[in-house]
Amino acid sequence: FSGDSQRIMSGGQDLNILMWDRRSGRVADRITGSIAFIWTLSVAPAADLLATPGTDSAIQFWDLKSMHLAGSLIALQHETRTFAFNRDGRLLVSGGFDHVLRLWDVATQRVLKELGGHEEPIFQVAMSADGRRAASISFDRTARLWDLRSGRGQIIGIGSTSVAVPAPGWSVYGASKSA
């Protein structure tokens, strides 16, 4: 969802990002220029920023006001499969095939922390609205909760590869309004 909850974003193999009008159900706008299949995306509503996959090792950022590419993170060594913003769009967590959860400063495009613990690829992440905690789910059949300040993580679930629905204050999209 967009920050005003009026548009729903989607993407796919055609490399287009579609913005659907929530009320009419019709495509209201389209962003073109992606360089990779869009299997996931994340919106930072307060920043009017959208993140999509780039090449195997990149994340592309799109300015939702200008509808143009705003930048990319390219410093990754393995394919990134999932990412999520905090509420204001200043922080991003990512996970992927190298089993590492990364915390990024979006403005500087620098990794603030690299957190290891999973034994298989990470396929889903969520970040608390305040950017203090993150959750990750891996093909190693564990869910982990991370304190992003200390870098400590703990297993909070074992035995499932299902995608969990975040609790209030958490968002895979960065759109949560609660603290």
mmCIF file of C-alpha atoms in Angstrom:
data_model
loop_
_atom_site.group_PDB
_atom_site.id
_atom_site.type_symbol
_atom_site.label_atom_id
_atom_site.label_comp_id
_atom_site.label_asym_id
_atom_site.label_seq_id
_atom_site.Cartn_x
_atom_site.Cartn_y
_atom_site.Cartn_z
ATOM 1 C CA PHE A 1 0.000 0.000 0.000
ATOM 2 C CA SER A 2 1.007 3.603 -0.549
ATOM 3 C CA GLY A 3 1.392 5.906 2.451
ATOM 4 C CA ASP A 4 -2.162 7.213 2.016
ATOM 5 C CA SER A 5 -3.472 3.634 1.531
ATOM 6 C CA GLN A 6 -5.100 4.642 -1.771
ATOM 7 C CA ARG A 7 -2.763 2.703 -4.079
ATOM 8 C CA ILE A 8 -1.654 -0.914 -4.038
ATOM 9 C CA MET A 9 1.670 -1.748 -5.685
ATOM 10 C CA SER A 10 2.400 -4.937 -7.594
ATOM 11 C CA GLY A 11 5.096 -6.235 -9.886
ATOM 12 C CA GLY A 12 5.983 -9.307 -11.860
ATOM 13 C CA GLN A 13 7.979 -10.923 -14.628
ATOM 14 C CA ASP A 14 7.206 -8.123 -17.092
ATOM 15 C CA LEU A 15 9.501 -5.796 -15.041
ATOM 16 C CA ASN A 16 6.702 -3.242 -14.530
ATOM 17 C CA ILE A 17 5.522 -1.848 -11.215
ATOM 18 C CA LEU A 18 1.780 -1.314 -11.309
ATOM 19 C CA MET A 19 -0.030 1.077 -8.984
ATOM 20 C CA TRP A 20 -3.640 0.055 -8.557
ATOM 21 C CA ASP A 21 -6.344 2.417 -7.372
ATOM 22 C CA ARG A 22 -7.781 0.825 -4.255
ATOM 23 C CA ARG A 23 -11.329 2.017 -4.928
ATOM 24 C CA SER A 24 -11.702 1.354 -8.656
ATOM 25 C CA GLY A 25 -9.425 -1.692 -8.853
ATOM 26 C CA ARG A 26 -7.835 -0.292 -12.014
ATOM 27 C CA VAL A 27 -4.211 0.465 -12.805
ATOM 28 C CA ALA A 28 -3.691 4.137 -11.933
ATOM 29 C CA ASP A 29 -0.014 4.371 -12.835
ATOM 30 C CA ARG A 30 2.963 2.330 -13.948
ATOM 31 C CA ILE A 31 6.700 2.523 -13.308
ATOM 32 C CA THR A 32 8.927 1.026 -15.984
ATOM 33 C CA GLY A 33 12.662 0.511 -16.017
ATOM 34 C CA SER A 34 13.169 -2.319 -13.543
ATOM 35 C CA ILE A 35 16.044 -4.610 -14.483
ATOM 36 C CA ALA A 36 14.789 -7.748 -12.728
ATOM 37 C CA PHE A 37 11.635 -9.728 -12.038
ATOM 38 C CA ILE A 38 9.716 -8.065 -9.225
ATOM 39 C CA TRP A 39 9.008 -10.945 -6.840
ATOM 40 C CA THR A 40 8.803 -8.682 -3.788
ATOM 41 C CA LEU A 41 8.549 -5.004 -2.971
ATOM 42 C CA SER A 42 8.491 -2.765 0.070
ATOM 43 C CA VAL A 43 7.033 0.718 0.520
ATOM 44 C CA ALA A 44 8.301 3.399 2.908
ATOM 45 C CA PRO A 45 5.184 5.588 3.032
ATOM 46 C CA ALA A 46 6.687 8.494 4.984
ATOM 47 C CA ALA A 47 9.482 8.749 2.416
ATOM 48 C CA ASP A 48 7.398 8.003 -0.718
ATOM 49 C CA LEU A 49 9.995 5.371 -1.543
ATOM 50 C CA LEU A 50 9.537 1.914 -3.045
ATOM 51 C CA ALA A 51 12.158 -0.854 -3.009
ATOM 52 C CA THR A 52 12.225 -3.639 -5.611
ATOM 53 C CA PRO A 53 14.762 -6.291 -6.600
ATOM 54 C CA GLY A 54 17.507 -5.173 -8.944
ATOM 55 C CA THR A 55 20.011 -7.592 -10.404
ATOM 56 C CA ASP A 56 20.853 -10.692 -8.364
ATOM 57 C CA SER A 57 22.771 -8.609 -5.838
ATOM 58 C CA ALA A 58 20.967 -5.265 -5.831
ATOM 59 C CA ILE A 59 17.932 -3.485 -4.441
ATOM 60 C CA GLN A 60 16.456 -0.648 -6.507
ATOM 61 C CA PHE A 61 14.754 2.389 -4.939
ATOM 62 C CA TRP A 62 11.963 4.253 -6.737
ATOM 63 C CA ASP A 63 10.717 7.749 -5.885
ATOM 64 C CA LEU A 64 6.925 7.465 -5.845
ATOM 65 C CA LYS A 65 6.434 11.196 -6.467
ATOM 66 C CA SER A 66 8.610 11.447 -9.583
ATOM 67 C CA MET A 67 8.051 7.793 -10.602
ATOM 68 C CA HIS A 68 11.774 7.458 -11.375
ATOM 69 C CA LEU A 69 14.656 5.367 -10.120
ATOM 70 C CA ALA A 70 16.153 7.062 -7.055
ATOM 71 C CA GLY A 71 19.127 4.741 -6.481
ATOM 72 C CA SER A 72 20.348 1.209 -5.839
ATOM 73 C CA LEU A 73 22.155 -0.787 -3.194
ATOM 74 C CA ILE A 74 24.677 -2.963 -4.993
ATOM 75 C CA ALA A 75 27.113 -4.021 -2.276
ATOM 76 C CA LEU A 76 25.556 -7.437 -1.736
ATOM 77 C CA GLN A 77 27.384 -10.660 -2.487
ATOM 78 C CA HIS A 78 24.405 -13.003 -2.787
ATOM 79 C CA GLU A 79 20.900 -12.715 -4.145
ATOM 80 C CA THR A 80 18.551 -10.701 -1.950
ATOM 81 C CA ARG A 81 15.089 -12.244 -1.700
ATOM 82 C CA THR A 82 13.304 -10.073 0.836
ATOM 83 C CA PHE A 83 13.495 -6.621 2.404
ATOM 84 C CA ALA A 84 11.432 -4.246 4.533
ATOM 85 C CA PHE A 85 11.628 -0.578 5.511
ATOM 86 C CA ASN A 86 11.008 0.914 8.904
ATOM 87 C CA ARG A 87 8.160 3.443 9.022
ATOM 88 C CA ASP A 88 10.128 6.562 7.999
ATOM 89 C CA GLY A 89 12.135 4.840 5.259
ATOM 90 C CA ARG A 90 15.556 5.610 6.734
ATOM 91 C CA LEU A 91 16.349 1.974 7.533
ATOM 92 C CA LEU A 92 15.932 -1.215 5.525
ATOM 93 C CA VAL A 93 16.484 -4.844 6.504
ATOM 94 C CA SER A 94 17.281 -7.424 3.854
ATOM 95 C CA GLY A 95 17.766 -11.166 3.720
ATOM 96 C CA GLY A 96 18.581 -13.696 1.072
ATOM 97 C CA PHE A 97 20.629 -16.631 -0.073
ATOM 98 C CA ASP A 98 23.708 -15.940 2.065
ATOM 99 C CA HIS A 99 21.703 -16.557 5.294
ATOM 100 C CA VAL A 100 22.568 -13.059 6.634
ATOM 101 C CA LEU A 101 20.161 -10.358 7.810
ATOM 102 C CA ARG A 102 21.481 -6.901 6.924
ATOM 103 C CA LEU A 103 20.457 -3.541 8.342
ATOM 104 C CA TRP A 104 20.979 -0.684 5.873
ATOM 105 C CA ASP A 105 21.078 3.091 6.157
ATOM 106 C CA VAL A 106 19.102 3.984 3.024
ATOM 107 C CA ALA A 107 20.502 7.531 2.639
ATOM 108 C CA THR A 108 24.161 6.489 2.768
ATOM 109 C CA GLN A 109 23.546 3.041 1.223
ATOM 110 C CA ARG A 110 25.796 1.516 3.890
ATOM 111 C CA VAL A 111 25.387 -1.668 5.852
ATOM 112 C CA LEU A 112 25.018 -0.818 9.537
ATOM 113 C CA LYS A 113 24.919 -4.418 10.775
ATOM 114 C CA GLU A 114 25.255 -7.932 9.395
ATOM 115 C CA LEU A 115 23.538 -10.537 11.540
ATOM 116 C CA GLY A 116 24.191 -14.233 11.098
ATOM 117 C CA GLY A 117 22.428 -17.206 12.627
ATOM 118 C CA HIS A 118 20.288 -18.814 9.967
ATOM 119 C CA GLU A 119 21.639 -21.957 8.313
ATOM 120 C CA GLU A 120 19.603 -21.643 5.101
ATOM 121 C CA PRO A 121 18.376 -18.741 2.928
ATOM 122 C CA ILE A 122 16.134 -16.105 4.482
ATOM 123 C CA PHE A 123 12.848 -15.770 2.602
ATOM 124 C CA GLN A 124 10.865 -13.252 4.685
ATOM 125 C CA VAL A 125 11.765 -10.284 6.887
ATOM 126 C CA ALA A 126 9.795 -7.682 8.825
ATOM 127 C CA MET A 127 10.917 -4.640 10.797
ATOM 128 C CA SER A 128 9.265 -2.942 13.732
ATOM 129 C CA ALA A 129 7.919 0.509 12.933
ATOM 130 C CA ASP A 130 10.531 2.123 15.202
ATOM 131 C CA GLY A 131 13.395 0.250 13.493
ATOM 132 C CA ARG A 132 14.652 -1.342 16.733
ATOM 133 C CA ARG A 133 13.768 -4.958 15.971
ATOM 134 C CA ALA A 134 13.517 -7.241 12.986
ATOM 135 C CA ALA A 135 12.123 -10.706 12.398
ATOM 136 C CA SER A 136 13.309 -13.205 9.812
ATOM 137 C CA ILE A 137 12.069 -16.552 8.537
ATOM 138 C CA SER A 138 14.409 -19.007 6.857
ATOM 139 C CA PHE A 139 14.299 -22.245 4.928
ATOM 140 C CA ASP A 140 16.182 -23.702 7.926
ATOM 141 C CA ARG A 141 12.673 -23.805 9.456
ATOM 142 C CA THR A 142 13.396 -21.152 12.091
ATOM 143 C CA ALA A 143 11.969 -17.738 12.797
ATOM 144 C CA ARG A 144 14.295 -15.312 14.564
ATOM 145 C CA LEU A 145 13.713 -12.057 16.388
ATOM 146 C CA TRP A 146 16.618 -9.582 16.242
ATOM 147 C CA ASP A 147 17.526 -6.636 18.460
ATOM 148 C CA LEU A 148 18.995 -4.315 15.830
ATOM 149 C CA ARG A 149 20.867 -2.179 18.362
ATOM 150 C CA SER A 150 22.781 -5.001 20.028
ATOM 151 C CA GLY A 151 22.766 -7.356 17.051
ATOM 152 C CA ARG A 152 21.516 -10.236 19.193
ATOM 153 C CA GLY A 153 19.004 -12.658 17.795
ATOM 154 C CA GLN A 154 16.910 -15.426 19.278
ATOM 155 C CA ILE A 155 14.914 -18.255 17.775
ATOM 156 C CA ILE A 156 11.210 -17.612 18.294
ATOM 157 C CA GLY A 157 9.818 -20.451 16.198
ATOM 158 C CA ILE A 158 10.985 -23.798 14.856
ATOM 159 C CA GLY A 159 9.521 -26.163 12.325
ATOM 160 C CA SER A 160 7.692 -24.085 9.744
ATOM 161 C CA THR A 161 8.506 -22.472 6.443
ATOM 162 C CA SER A 162 5.188 -20.638 6.361
ATOM 163 C CA VAL A 163 5.137 -16.876 6.049
ATOM 164 C CA ALA A 164 3.974 -15.325 9.317
ATOM 165 C CA VAL A 165 1.698 -12.309 9.548
ATOM 166 C CA PRO A 166 3.442 -9.617 11.632
ATOM 167 C CA ALA A 167 1.867 -8.406 14.856
ATOM 168 C CA PRO A 168 0.704 -4.779 15.261
ATOM 169 C CA GLY A 169 3.654 -2.401 15.031
ATOM 170 C CA TRP A 170 5.437 -4.690 12.560
ATOM 171 C CA SER A 171 5.356 -4.548 8.835
ATOM 172 C CA VAL A 172 6.865 -6.370 5.899
ATOM 173 C CA TYR A 173 5.972 -3.269 3.901
ATOM 174 C CA GLY A 174 6.933 -0.499 6.320
ATOM 175 C CA ALA A 175 3.365 0.811 6.317
ATOM 176 C CA SER A 176 2.477 0.193 9.944
ATOM 177 C CA LYS A 177 1.140 3.199 11.823
ATOM 178 C CA SER A 178 1.448 1.692 15.292
ATOM 179 C CA ALA A 179 4.594 1.931 17.440
#
